[in-house]
Each structure stands twice: as C-alpha cells, then as structure tokens.
Amino acid sequence: MTQEPTKIATEAMIAPGALDKETQRKVEEYIEQEEGAANRLSGWSGHLITALAVFMTLFHLYAAYDIVPTQQLRPIHVGFVMLLIFLLYPVALRFRDRIRWWDVITALIGIATMAYLVMGGDDLTDRASLPNQTDVLVGSVFVVLILEATRRTTGPIMPVVGLIFIAYAMLGPYLPAPWTHRGYDAERLIGHLYMTLEGIFGSAVDVSSSLIILFTIFGAILQFSGAGKFFIDFSFSALGGKSTSAGRAIVMSSFLLGGPSGSGVATTVTIGSVAWPMLKKSGYIASAAGGLLAAGGLGAIISPPVLGAAAFLIAEFLKISYLDVIRMAAIPTVLYYFCLLAMVEFDAGKYKISNVDTGPRDGLWDLTKRYGYHFSSLFSIVILMLMGFSPVLSVFWATVAAIAVSYFRRDTALTPKKLVNALAAGSIGVLGTAATCASAGIIVGVVTLTGLGLKFSAIAIAYAGGSLVLTAVYTALIVWIVGLAVPVTASYIICAVIAAPALIKLGVPDYAAHMFIFYYAVLSEVSPPTALSPFAAAAITGADPYRTTLQSWKYTMPAFLVPFVFVLDPNGVGLLLEIPKGGDWTNIAWVAATTALGIWAYAGATQGWLFGRTNLVIRIGLIAGGTLLLFPSLLDAVSSTLGSEHIATMKIVGIVLTIAIAVLQKAQSAIVKRGAA
C-alpha cells in the first residue's frame, strides 16, 4: 500500500528511531505550521492523491525537457496546485483526515477556471483590458479560490494582505495623499490579474512552474535515495576528533543538506533528529543546541546551488541568469557559515564543550568510496549551467543523474515504491510555495497597475531625508516586519516591488538592493515571535521555544549585518562578486577579508567569549571594531565631509582595534589559566 502522502516527506526527513513519538508529533506540528495541516489520507484517497502528485511531477519534468507554451504551462501548474491543495488541505482542522464533498467541488471549480483560461487562448488574452461578464465572473471565482488555497496552506495573513491590495486598487480616488491614484473597477482589475501575464500568472508563478518545482523534485529524489543521510555522516566523519566536532559537523552538514533542500525547517529537523544527542553529550544546553540547529537550517535558504524559492525570483525580476544569482550568493554564504563556525569555536569555551564518541562510524575514505556518488548530483547543476544549459534543463538532468546513481548500491536504489513516493513528495512539497507565489501575483499585479512601488519609494526616501543609511535601515525593518507575518517568498516579493525602488533611486545597484531584501526576508525564519525553524528545533531538544529563538537570532545576527555592506560600502558589491566601479579583484578580496574580521568581532561580542569570558569593556571594543569594519560609511551620516579615503582609514582603525583587543584578551586568558593552575 502506498504511504499516506503527507507523511512521505516528513518520514524522509527524520531518521528512523531518532525521535520518540511525542517529540516527532511536536516536530510534525511545526512543519505543518509552515506547510499547512494536511489530511492524513490512506486507502483509495491516499492512492488518488499520490497518483495526482506523481502525474504533476511527471508533467513538470516533461515541460522541463520539451517546450510547453507559457500560456499553457502556468495555468496548468496552478490548476494542479489548486486541485491537490483542495483535496489535501481541509477547510478547517475539525474536517481533517477525510476528503469532503465540498473539497471535491471546490477542486473541480478550480480546474474549470484554469480550463476556461487555457481554452480561451489568444482571444481571451486579447480582451484583457475589456473583459466580458463571463470573464469577470470566472476570474473573480479564480481569485477567491487562490486566496482560499493560500489560506489553507500558509494561514490567513497572506490572503488578507492580498485583499488589502485589491482594496487599494479599487479605492484609489478615496485614499489620502500621497496614496491617491485613479482607481480601477472590477472588470479592469480582474482582466489584469487573471487574463494577463502581469498579475497572478506573472513572474512569481513563472518561477514556481519552472524552477521551484523542479528543485523541489530534485531535493525529494536526493532525500529518498539516502543522499541526506550520507551528507550528515560525511560531515561527522570529516570533522570528528575535537571538542568542536559536533558543532562543526552541524555547520557542514547543514550546508551540504541545505543546498539541495532549500528549506530551513526541513534541514533543521533532518539534522536535529540525528545531532541533538551528540550536542547534549558535548555539553550544549538545550536552547543553545536548538539555536545552532535552527541557524544551520537557515543556511539552507541562502546556500547555493538551490538557495530558497525567492532566489529564483531574483533572477526573474532582474532578468539575469540564475547562475548569476548563485555567483552573487557565494561569498555571503561563505561568510554566513564562517560566522557559525566562529560561534561554535566560542561555544567550546563558553559551555566547556567536550569531545564525545559519536558512535561507530565509517571512515571518511570508506564512506566516500561507497556513497560519494551523491556529490555528483550537486556538482552537476553548476557544471551544466557553466556549460551553457539553462537552469531548468540543468536541474532536470541533475534529477535524472540523481535517480541513475542511486542504483550504484542496493541500499540507496530508488525501488519502484521509493521512486513513486519521491515523485509524489516533489509535487506535494511545492504546494504551499506555489500558492504563495500565485497570491503574491495579486500584489505584484496591483503594484504594476497603480504605480505603488514608485509612490512608496518616494515616501520612504522622504522619511529618511534622502539618507541612504536611514533608507537601508527602514527597508530592513520593513522587510523584517513583513517577514514575521508571511513566508520568505511572499516577504521578498512584496518588498522587492515596493521597497527596492527606494534603494535603487539612491544609487544602490538593482542586484545589490534585491539581495539586501532577500537576506532580510530570510531572517524572518529565525525572528521572534513566529520563528518556525527554532520552534521545530526546540521540539527536538525539549528547550523553551522562545529561548531557542533568541539563541538562533544571536547565532545568525553577525552574519545578517553583511547585507548592509552591499548597499553602504563603496566596495560592498565586491561581496556579490561584482567588481566595484573603478576597482579590480583586489577590492573584492579586501572587502571580503574586512567583512569576515568584522563578523568575527561581532560574534565574540554577542557570545561574550573570545579566548575567555569577555568583560563589558572588551565587548564594547569588539562592537566598535566590528562597526568600523562593516559600516565605515555610517560616518557619512555623521559628517558629510568624510570621503571614501576616510572610510578606508576607518577600516584600518577597525582592524587595528579588533586585533589589539584579541591580543589583550588572549593575554588575559593566559594569565587566568596560569593562576588557576
């Protein structure tokens, strides 16, 4: 019998026997908060859902290999998504675990609205500005169904935001200045949102129907073929033998596993179910261990080659290659994991971490000889793109390769049952993100129709008095606040269309502005009060969820100061592997090195530990040194007479100050140790 469809992905994440039933139940609850509380179906209904999900996966694999016209691909993708959501996700929790008659009717109506759109062809799109009554009726029903599908999978916030934007579009003449606009009636609005490629079926659904679902399928294939387990075992084998081994292994495995998964919660749960016992034996307190697990999981959303779903949208919005997005994310990803490694080193002293026996494990060479073929799938994506293949074809062939190499060993082979489950999990795993992308299309459509983005940027710049520093701070706060209420993908889309123009107007390159917004949208994953990754980690470690959230925030905060370097430092674009204006590759090396040192200084300050416990004076000195290294352009906000040469001088002062404090603290620590001896 086929497994319950909604259990497939969860069971693939958690190592068998790693968690007791109560802990696993709590973990599943937090996963459901991100992905929706789906029906637990078996029997004929379970077979039906699995068959539909597999068919959806096969269709998208076919669309990756062959050409399916855009006017057909996007509606068919959304049609599949609505069909599965209305059958899998109940209208309310009290109706869970059975497919109700109204769910079937709603699903069929959703399919009918897509069939109307596809069969309408060019005639329908040609009358988008003057739709007839049937167009408006069908389009209105479709908009309502999209909002309902999003509510079922991600909660009520995103649909409410969508309704607010619809109201803004229709009530423009009645709004106070400077928000006033001409206003649009239902016919014009529905025509724009439903019948064109600039509304719901715009860039977000384009990316969802091509790249996002293909990478989700790729991740599911890797997980079911045992690649996830190999990456974790490889990390622990490679980094064993030291007091910091457990922490370092979490950092390394989160990168290896997170890259293909692209999900913070999934990575946190997968690694946490294996690593928590070792962290506990090493000496980590539960909240700190959970914070480290969540911080490692967060790296999944910013780590090449997959990153998070929002990264695909960056390429679409900027009309650049996805390979360019991977390139721009390379140094920030290294800096993020450098920050975590620094925190792990400081943990060793702070919590008196000891080395623990991780149990019988294969040697690194033996493990690599037996299972190293799993790496080929990861490398193949980037190699194929470098060879000139499109991202869609690259991930398609990487998926084919992952399936093929799974048969190198009997224990990793994708047997027919495992392959069916993996294919089903690939489509089921994309439903929440796809629904969010469709709802975000309402927001993007309203913004393009009303010109809200330009209005908002003018207002933000006015409030900031034309200061780039204040505009960047305001933008980060806006993205963070929006991210507390909606998923990362939605947060990025909303802020990319309303907040990015403000930074671009003040001279920030468009790619730097979008990467800035992307990183602060990601930060919401570990930001209180709705941080799902720390909550899932807390369920595993048994710690207080809010203490765990604060710990994860502390682990990640130094690294999340880096995006300010993108927009405030004259050489900051070097972190995105773009040569600064009038510079060369030495500028990239310089800004990367000074940023790494600044992160190290902030990490020591936030942990309260360097070579020993730091007092208040040393922590203030580390913050001052880190600030001079990361944000020397803050001086522009203090004095307009300081030019770029003074910024370079302040960086040198920051280097000297940070090194001097480190030497002083090292000497103090040595004196204390001799005294104790």
XYZ file of C-alpha atoms in Angstrom:
677
model
C 0.000 0.000 0.000
C 1.229 3.499 -0.808
C 2.165 5.586 2.225
C -0.012 8.438 3.393
C 1.040 11.239 1.001
C 1.521 13.880 3.684
C 3.738 11.574 5.745
C 6.130 10.836 2.916
C 8.288 13.957 3.166
C 8.266 14.038 6.966
C 9.386 10.436 7.281
C 12.152 11.073 4.767
C 13.432 13.966 6.905
C 13.622 12.204 10.266
C 15.979 9.316 10.821
C 14.112 6.147 11.828
C 14.024 5.767 15.607
C 15.799 9.084 16.163
C 12.868 10.710 17.952
C 10.252 9.360 20.330
C 6.618 9.534 19.253
C 5.765 12.626 21.309
C 8.758 14.600 20.016
C 8.040 13.534 16.450
C 4.430 14.678 16.873
C 5.598 18.127 18.024
C 8.065 18.369 15.137
C 5.329 17.484 12.671
C 3.122 20.207 14.185
C 5.786 22.850 13.496
C 6.313 21.534 9.980
C 2.557 21.827 9.467
C 2.685 25.461 10.587
C 4.943 26.135 7.614
C 3.393 23.737 5.128
C -0.215 23.593 6.341
C -2.094 20.924 8.312
C -2.800 18.418 5.572
C -5.178 15.485 5.601
C -3.627 12.179 6.653
C -5.075 10.039 3.910
C -4.755 6.331 3.203
C -6.676 3.775 1.185
C -8.238 4.876 -2.087
C -7.954 8.592 -1.263
C -4.256 8.216 -0.443
C -3.676 6.383 -3.713
C -5.577 9.110 -5.586
C -3.509 11.942 -4.107
C -0.264 10.062 -4.718
C -1.247 9.381 -8.324
C -2.177 13.037 -8.921
C 1.080 14.250 -7.326
C 3.172 11.821 -9.397
C 1.331 12.907 -12.546
C 2.022 16.559 -11.675
C 5.714 15.777 -11.203
C 5.948 13.883 -14.489
C 4.216 16.732 -16.321
C 6.705 19.286 -14.992
C 9.650 17.034 -15.829
C 8.260 16.755 -19.354
C 7.818 20.553 -19.503
C 11.465 20.939 -18.463
C 12.664 18.689 -21.269
C 10.275 19.763 -24.015
C 8.613 23.103 -24.782
C 5.217 23.794 -23.226
C 3.890 27.259 -24.158
C 3.837 29.770 -21.308
C 0.123 30.434 -21.749
C -0.475 26.753 -21.013
C 2.282 25.890 -18.530
C 1.438 28.487 -15.901
C -2.344 27.818 -15.742
C -1.829 24.042 -15.779
C 0.699 24.390 -12.941
C -1.726 26.473 -10.883
C -4.532 24.054 -11.745
C -2.543 21.104 -10.367
C -1.691 23.131 -7.265
C -5.319 24.061 -6.552
C -6.520 20.511 -7.197
C -4.063 18.978 -4.736
C -4.476 21.699 -2.124
C -8.257 21.448 -2.012
C -8.078 17.651 -1.738
C -5.168 17.569 0.715
C -5.785 20.551 2.987
C -9.110 20.787 4.873
C -11.143 23.974 5.095
C -10.761 23.741 8.911
C -8.954 21.376 11.295
C -12.203 19.777 12.507
C -12.718 18.429 8.977
C -9.265 16.900 8.780
C -8.352 13.422 7.516
C -11.194 12.975 5.067
C -11.874 14.427 1.647
C -15.230 16.202 1.987
C -17.738 16.732 -0.821
C -17.178 20.492 -0.767
C -13.431 19.975 -1.215
C -14.094 17.933 -4.358
C -16.477 20.584 -5.723
C -14.009 23.390 -4.936
C -11.195 21.458 -6.621
C -13.316 20.877 -9.735
C -14.302 24.560 -9.894
C -10.612 25.476 -9.681
C -9.831 23.141 -12.568
C -12.725 24.668 -14.539
C -11.344 28.210 -14.125
C -7.989 27.017 -15.485
C -9.615 25.141 -18.362
C -11.527 28.319 -19.273
C -8.266 30.236 -19.368
C -6.338 27.661 -21.394
C -9.112 27.026 -23.906
C -9.776 30.752 -24.269
C -6.396 31.108 -25.951
C -5.323 34.348 -27.591
C -8.898 35.591 -27.928
C -9.237 35.717 -24.144
C -5.910 37.460 -23.529
C -6.652 39.998 -26.291
C -9.726 41.249 -24.434
C -7.946 41.521 -21.043
C -8.487 45.295 -20.900
C -12.203 44.911 -21.784
C -13.311 41.530 -20.400
C -16.891 40.340 -20.830
C -19.165 39.388 -17.954
C -18.249 35.684 -18.120
C -14.544 36.547 -17.983
C -15.094 38.702 -14.908
C -17.220 36.051 -13.182
C -14.771 33.211 -13.828
C -11.778 35.411 -12.977
C -13.375 36.568 -9.714
C -14.040 32.965 -8.688
C -10.446 32.101 -9.527
C -9.040 34.944 -7.379
C -11.184 33.812 -4.430
C -10.003 30.208 -4.871
C -6.341 31.254 -4.984
C -6.746 33.194 -1.743
C -8.516 30.232 -0.152
C -5.820 27.790 -1.306
C -3.179 30.064 0.212
C -5.149 30.296 3.471
C -5.315 26.526 3.717
C -1.574 26.048 3.207
C 0.036 29.060 4.885
C -2.627 30.651 7.085
C -4.794 33.765 6.813
C -2.169 36.527 6.735
C -1.183 36.317 3.071
C -4.804 36.247 1.788
C -5.638 39.249 3.986
C -2.656 41.119 2.530
C -3.897 40.225 -0.951
C -7.370 41.578 -0.145
C -5.844 44.811 1.179
C -4.003 45.310 -2.105
C -7.191 44.605 -4.084
C -8.999 47.192 -1.965
C -6.150 49.651 -2.580
C -6.528 49.170 -6.345
C -10.285 49.760 -6.271
C -10.435 52.605 -3.714
C -7.619 54.756 -5.108
C -9.618 58.004 -5.554
C -10.822 57.882 -1.941
C -7.401 57.463 -0.316
C -5.458 60.348 1.288
C -2.411 61.792 -0.474
C 0.191 60.642 -1.343
C -1.525 57.243 -1.726
C -4.210 58.505 -4.120
C -4.499 57.075 -7.634
C -7.154 56.899 -10.343
C -8.733 53.643 -9.100
C -9.730 50.555 -11.094
C -13.089 48.810 -11.331
C -13.579 45.053 -11.014
C -13.521 44.479 -14.781
C -10.158 46.175 -15.285
C -8.640 44.600 -12.173
C -9.791 41.034 -12.892
C -8.687 41.372 -16.515
C -5.220 42.396 -15.350
C -4.877 39.768 -12.615
C -6.472 36.773 -14.366
C -6.159 37.292 -18.109
C -2.613 38.642 -18.495
C 0.898 37.525 -17.580
C 1.404 40.592 -15.369
C -0.833 39.553 -12.476
C -1.327 36.158 -10.867
C 0.351 34.389 -13.781
C 3.306 36.752 -13.720
C 6.925 36.260 -12.709
C 6.251 34.506 -9.397
C 4.115 31.751 -10.940
C 6.542 31.570 -13.867
C 9.364 30.719 -11.473
C 7.154 28.391 -9.416
C 6.074 26.438 -12.508
C 9.616 26.014 -13.799
C 12.492 26.296 -11.355
C 10.970 25.975 -7.879
C 9.051 22.775 -8.505
C 11.981 21.192 -10.337
C 14.353 21.894 -7.469
C 11.750 20.552 -5.021
C 11.566 17.343 -7.055
C 15.380 17.215 -7.135
C 15.553 17.586 -3.350
C 12.977 14.829 -2.841
C 14.932 12.446 -5.087
C 18.128 13.137 -3.123
C 16.370 12.621 0.201
C 14.752 9.315 -0.750
C 17.961 7.995 -2.296
C 19.782 8.454 1.012
C 21.855 11.490 -0.009
C 20.725 13.411 3.077
C 21.936 10.680 5.421
C 25.235 10.486 3.533
C 25.818 14.243 3.826
C 25.298 14.090 7.597
C 27.517 11.011 8.025
C 30.185 12.575 5.798
C 30.201 15.740 7.915
C 30.577 13.887 11.217
C 33.284 11.625 9.810
C 35.207 14.554 8.311
C 35.105 16.719 11.427
C 35.443 14.230 14.246
C 38.103 14.192 16.946
C 37.832 17.658 18.509
C 35.716 19.324 21.168
C 34.046 21.406 18.470
C 33.349 18.379 16.249
C 29.598 18.175 16.872
C 29.061 21.890 16.237
C 31.302 21.947 13.177
C 29.571 18.875 11.759
C 26.187 20.592 12.092
C 27.507 23.598 10.182
C 28.975 21.449 7.413
C 26.007 19.088 7.115
C 23.550 21.999 7.085
C 25.376 23.369 4.053
C 25.528 20.027 2.229
C 21.956 19.075 3.063
C 20.506 22.569 2.934
C 21.765 23.368 -0.539
C 19.550 20.805 -2.284
C 16.622 21.097 0.150
C 16.223 24.888 0.125
C 14.084 24.598 3.274
C 15.140 25.874 6.690
C 12.672 23.800 8.699
C 13.372 20.595 6.751
C 17.143 20.967 7.211
C 16.768 21.787 10.908
C 14.599 18.721 11.542
C 16.708 16.335 9.463
C 19.984 17.252 11.155
C 18.491 17.834 14.591
C 16.985 14.377 14.841
C 20.498 12.919 14.452
C 22.735 15.559 16.051
C 20.897 16.577 19.239
C 22.080 13.576 21.339
C 25.693 14.368 20.424
C 25.289 18.059 21.176
C 23.805 17.175 24.547
C 26.695 14.850 25.388
C 29.173 17.530 24.315
C 27.816 19.957 26.904
C 25.432 22.205 24.962
C 22.430 23.473 26.856
C 19.167 22.661 25.076
C 18.337 26.197 23.933
C 21.848 26.811 22.546
C 21.794 23.487 20.697
C 18.392 24.304 19.236
C 19.597 27.768 18.248
C 22.608 26.300 16.443
C 20.431 23.726 14.648
C 17.994 26.435 13.515
C 20.843 28.711 12.421
C 22.335 25.861 10.397
C 18.935 25.146 8.871
C 18.543 28.778 7.922
C 21.673 28.472 5.828
C 19.668 26.209 3.516
C 17.767 29.218 2.197
C 20.901 31.183 1.314
C 23.174 28.343 0.162
C 23.935 27.547 -3.486
C 23.113 25.725 -5.653
C 19.417 25.876 -4.681
C 19.027 28.701 -2.140
C 15.411 29.454 -1.283
C 12.483 29.876 -3.638
C 12.874 33.656 -3.502
C 16.328 33.404 -5.098
C 14.762 32.156 -8.334
C 12.571 35.250 -8.295
C 15.632 37.498 -8.061
C 16.788 36.156 -11.415
C 13.314 36.707 -12.868
C 12.883 40.258 -11.531
C 16.364 41.346 -12.632
C 16.259 39.416 -15.924
C 19.588 37.776 -15.194
C 20.802 34.186 -15.260
C 20.207 32.068 -12.176
C 23.917 31.288 -12.367
C 24.495 34.993 -11.670
C 22.376 34.686 -8.507
C 24.451 31.676 -7.407
C 27.615 33.690 -8.042
C 26.330 36.647 -6.030
C 25.377 34.359 -3.141
C 28.767 32.609 -2.974
C 30.739 34.963 -0.700
C 27.770 35.840 1.591
C 27.177 32.094 2.062
C 30.815 31.534 2.998
C 30.620 34.459 5.436
C 27.406 33.072 6.955
C 28.971 29.695 7.679
C 32.187 31.381 8.818
C 30.039 33.204 11.387
C 28.507 29.927 12.586
C 31.928 28.290 12.810
C 33.226 31.230 14.859
C 30.232 30.870 17.183
C 30.928 27.138 17.524
C 34.543 27.850 18.476
C 33.399 30.343 21.112
C 30.810 27.811 22.339
C 33.620 25.340 23.070
C 34.969 27.615 25.777
C 31.706 29.176 26.920
C 29.857 25.893 27.528
C 33.005 23.851 28.285
C 32.256 21.639 25.312
C 33.975 18.264 25.346
C 34.636 15.759 22.595
C 32.197 12.851 22.559
C 32.209 9.457 20.968
C 29.836 9.768 18.031
C 29.470 6.011 17.910
C 30.684 3.572 15.297
C 31.068 5.437 12.039
C 32.717 4.553 8.778
C 35.986 6.237 7.985
C 35.827 9.241 5.708
C 37.574 7.476 2.839
C 35.444 4.330 3.109
C 32.273 6.401 3.331
C 33.243 8.464 0.298
C 34.176 5.359 -1.717
C 30.777 3.800 -1.049
C 28.464 6.809 -1.239
C 30.468 9.681 -2.721
C 28.466 9.456 -5.943
C 25.780 11.520 -4.197
C 28.027 14.570 -4.627
C 27.784 14.236 -8.400
C 24.176 15.440 -8.411
C 25.082 18.643 -6.557
C 28.069 19.440 -8.748
C 26.234 18.604 -11.961
C 23.780 21.527 -11.616
C 26.505 24.161 -11.579
C 28.642 22.341 -14.152
C 25.731 22.090 -16.588
C 24.915 25.791 -16.184
C 28.560 26.666 -16.784
C 28.368 24.553 -19.946
C 25.534 26.758 -21.180
C 22.484 24.712 -20.195
C 19.503 26.653 -18.865
C 18.758 26.318 -15.126
C 15.620 24.331 -15.976
C 17.496 21.804 -18.119
C 20.371 21.715 -15.615
C 18.169 20.663 -12.716
C 16.260 18.259 -14.987
C 19.431 16.379 -15.933
C 20.733 16.598 -12.353
C 17.493 14.906 -11.237
C 17.939 12.208 -13.877
C 21.533 11.756 -12.687
C 20.428 11.514 -9.042
C 17.963 8.761 -9.959
C 20.573 6.923 -12.025
C 23.380 6.994 -9.439
C 21.024 5.813 -6.689
C 21.261 2.364 -8.295
C 25.017 2.184 -7.666
C 24.189 0.486 -4.347
C 21.275 -1.675 -3.305
C 20.587 0.289 -0.088
C 20.240 3.613 -1.947
C 18.438 2.333 -5.030
C 15.140 4.048 -5.757
C 12.913 0.992 -5.866
C 9.555 1.479 -7.582
C 7.834 2.246 -4.268
C 10.538 4.706 -3.169
C 10.591 6.353 -6.585
C 6.815 6.829 -6.566
C 6.974 8.297 -3.068
C 9.834 10.611 -4.079
C 8.000 11.827 -7.174
C 4.855 12.441 -5.126
C 6.812 14.257 -2.391
C 8.353 16.531 -5.012
C 4.990 18.000 -6.021
C 3.399 17.901 -2.568
C 6.380 19.806 -1.192
C 5.841 22.739 -3.557
C 2.127 23.332 -2.876
C 2.496 25.970 -0.153
C 5.163 27.898 -2.030
C 3.225 27.724 -5.303
C 0.032 29.013 -3.653
C 2.045 31.825 -2.074
C 3.527 32.743 -5.452
C 0.048 32.881 -7.002
C -1.261 35.108 -4.196
C 1.837 37.271 -4.458
C 0.912 37.753 -8.114
C -2.119 39.713 -6.900
C 0.202 42.064 -5.025
C 2.637 42.412 -7.924
C -0.244 42.997 -10.330
C -1.725 45.757 -8.179
C 1.682 47.399 -7.747
C 2.345 47.449 -11.506
C -1.186 48.648 -12.255
C -1.217 51.503 -9.720
C 2.453 52.521 -9.629
C 2.571 51.874 -5.877
C 6.259 50.969 -5.964
C 7.318 54.434 -7.093
C 4.975 56.093 -4.598
C 6.289 54.012 -1.730
C 9.927 54.665 -2.625
C 9.317 58.411 -2.722
C 7.659 58.261 0.698
C 10.464 56.146 2.201
C 13.176 58.465 0.857
C 11.289 61.498 2.178
C 11.023 59.975 5.655
C 14.744 59.149 5.557
C 15.593 62.697 4.497
C 17.372 61.343 1.443
C 19.871 59.421 3.606
C 20.943 56.074 2.177
C 21.829 54.810 5.655
C 18.373 55.548 7.063
C 16.640 54.266 3.931
C 18.538 50.977 4.260
C 17.611 50.712 7.942
C 13.953 51.465 7.199
C 13.947 48.936 4.369
C 15.465 46.216 6.566
C 12.857 46.896 9.266
C 10.010 46.803 6.732
C 11.229 43.505 5.258
C 11.674 42.024 8.724
C 8.219 43.091 9.903
C 6.547 41.810 6.727
C 8.506 38.571 7.104
C 7.055 37.990 10.562
C 3.605 37.632 9.012
C 4.171 35.917 5.662
C 6.561 33.258 4.263
C 10.019 34.178 2.970
C 8.960 34.013 -0.684
C 5.986 36.327 -0.148
C 8.037 38.686 2.004
C 10.659 39.027 -0.724
C 8.097 39.585 -3.487
C 6.158 42.237 -1.545
C 9.259 44.170 -0.533
C 11.017 43.757 -3.885
C 8.204 45.609 -5.645
C 7.551 48.299 -3.020
C 10.862 48.811 -1.170
C 13.673 48.013 -3.619
C 12.963 51.079 -5.803
C 13.847 53.360 -2.876
C 17.347 51.889 -2.559
C 17.831 51.892 -6.334
C 16.813 55.563 -6.528
C 19.575 56.414 -4.067
C 22.237 54.803 -6.255
C 22.317 51.215 -4.993
C 22.715 48.754 -7.908
C 19.490 46.839 -8.517
C 21.103 43.449 -7.872
C 22.510 44.656 -4.514
C 19.120 46.067 -3.496
C 17.361 42.791 -4.286
C 19.980 40.683 -2.482
C 19.660 43.008 0.528
C 15.896 42.437 0.626
C 16.302 38.691 0.075
C 18.595 38.289 3.082
C 16.336 40.221 5.433
C 13.316 38.264 4.183
C 15.210 35.085 5.086
C 15.993 36.443 8.577
C 12.302 36.183 9.461
C 12.794 32.386 9.643
C 14.584 32.810 12.980
C 12.998 36.050 14.192
C 10.519 36.051 17.102
C 7.637 35.631 17.591
C 6.887 33.282 14.655
C 10.212 31.572 14.001
C 9.333 28.071 12.789
C 12.865 26.674 12.453
C 13.793 27.433 16.100
C 10.397 26.158 17.245
C 10.994 22.870 15.409
C 14.496 22.654 16.905
C 13.050 23.327 20.367
C 10.616 20.443 19.907
C 13.596 18.150 19.307
C 15.794 19.425 22.169
C 12.971 19.991 24.657
C 14.024 23.610 25.225
C 11.777 26.632 25.579
C 10.863 27.730 22.027
C 11.374 31.430 22.713
C 14.759 30.953 24.373
C 15.751 28.824 21.390
C 14.581 31.561 19.020
C 16.685 34.175 20.808
C 19.695 31.847 20.672
C 19.253 31.303 16.932
C 18.925 35.047 16.446
C 22.189 35.509 18.333
C 23.962 32.884 16.213
C 22.862 34.475 12.940
C 22.836 38.201 13.713
C 26.532 38.936 12.992
C 26.164 37.373 9.544
C 22.966 39.283 8.865
C 24.773 42.578 9.236
C 26.559 41.711 5.977
C 23.755 42.892 3.632
C 24.309 46.439 4.866
C 27.794 46.168 3.403
C 26.190 45.503 -0.024
C 24.474 48.873 -0.005
C 26.539 51.147 2.265
C 30.170 50.329 1.490
C 31.534 51.759 -1.792
C 33.263 48.401 -2.351
C 30.383 46.372 -0.884
C 29.229 44.957 -4.217
C 32.518 43.040 -4.173
C 30.821 40.647 -1.735
C 28.454 39.811 -4.596
C 31.479 39.087 -6.828
C 30.910 42.281 -8.779
C 33.984 44.437 -9.334
C 33.349 47.875 -7.760
C 33.319 50.881 -10.052
C 36.881 51.917 -10.781
C 38.240 48.923 -8.850
C 39.547 45.429 -9.506
C 39.650 41.984 -7.886
C 41.800 43.276 -5.020
C 38.810 45.352 -3.879
C 36.729 42.173 -3.688
C 39.415 40.421 -1.616
C 39.771 43.460 0.665
C 36.066 43.872 1.386
C 35.630 40.114 1.925
C 38.540 39.968 4.396
C 37.485 43.052 6.376
C 33.878 41.851 6.477
C 34.974 38.440 7.790
C 37.018 40.116 10.533
C 34.070 42.354 11.401
C 31.786 39.314 11.666
C 34.327 37.618 13.944
C 34.400 40.692 16.201
C 30.597 40.860 16.425
C 30.422 37.103 17.040
C 32.769 37.440 20.005
C 30.749 40.364 21.354
C 27.400 38.580 21.075
C 28.730 35.349 22.594
C 30.541 37.143 25.412
C 33.558 34.956 24.729
C 36.745 35.277 22.706
C 39.686 33.419 24.197
C 37.958 33.583 27.537
C 34.933 35.289 29.029
C 34.815 38.931 27.898
C 34.002 41.830 30.164
C 31.863 44.813 29.202
C 34.817 46.930 28.048
C 36.104 44.252 25.686
C 32.629 43.629 24.289
C 32.173 47.337 23.595
C 35.589 47.409 21.930
C 34.687 44.433 19.741
C 31.434 46.093 18.696
C 33.319 49.303 17.893
C 35.914 47.409 15.845
C 33.246 45.387 14.044
C 31.282 48.534 13.255
C 34.314 50.268 11.759
C 34.993 47.191 9.640
C 31.438 46.609 8.442
C 29.892 50.063 8.410
C 32.560 52.749 7.971
C 30.101 54.613 5.735
C 27.943 55.271 8.787
C 30.342 58.163 9.221
C 28.671 59.749 6.207
C 25.568 60.124 8.333
C 27.619 61.988 10.930
C 29.722 64.197 8.694
C 29.322 64.994 5.011
C 32.992 65.998 4.787
C 34.260 62.424 5.081
C 35.046 60.860 1.726
C 35.920 57.352 0.588
C 39.549 57.793 1.671
C 38.378 58.381 5.245
C 36.212 55.256 5.023
C 39.313 53.237 4.087
C 41.148 54.776 7.042
C 38.334 53.823 9.417
C 38.563 50.239 8.228
C 42.260 50.176 9.079
C 41.433 51.599 12.500
C 38.855 48.823 12.892
C 41.447 46.172 12.006
C 43.971 47.546 14.473
C 41.360 47.875 17.245
C 39.984 44.347 16.741
C 43.420 42.719 16.646
C 44.599 44.711 19.685
C 41.550 43.616 21.690
C 42.058 39.995 20.609
C 45.733 40.074 21.701
C 44.801 41.707 25.021
C 42.027 39.186 25.689
C 44.322 36.296 24.748
C 46.923 37.540 27.221
C 44.305 37.974 29.969
C 43.002 34.475 29.328
C 46.513 33.017 29.563
C 47.079 34.786 32.916
C 43.793 33.436 34.282
C 44.679 29.890 33.194
C 48.121 30.091 34.822
C 46.517 31.397 38.004
C 44.013 28.552 38.028
C 46.826 26.046 37.530
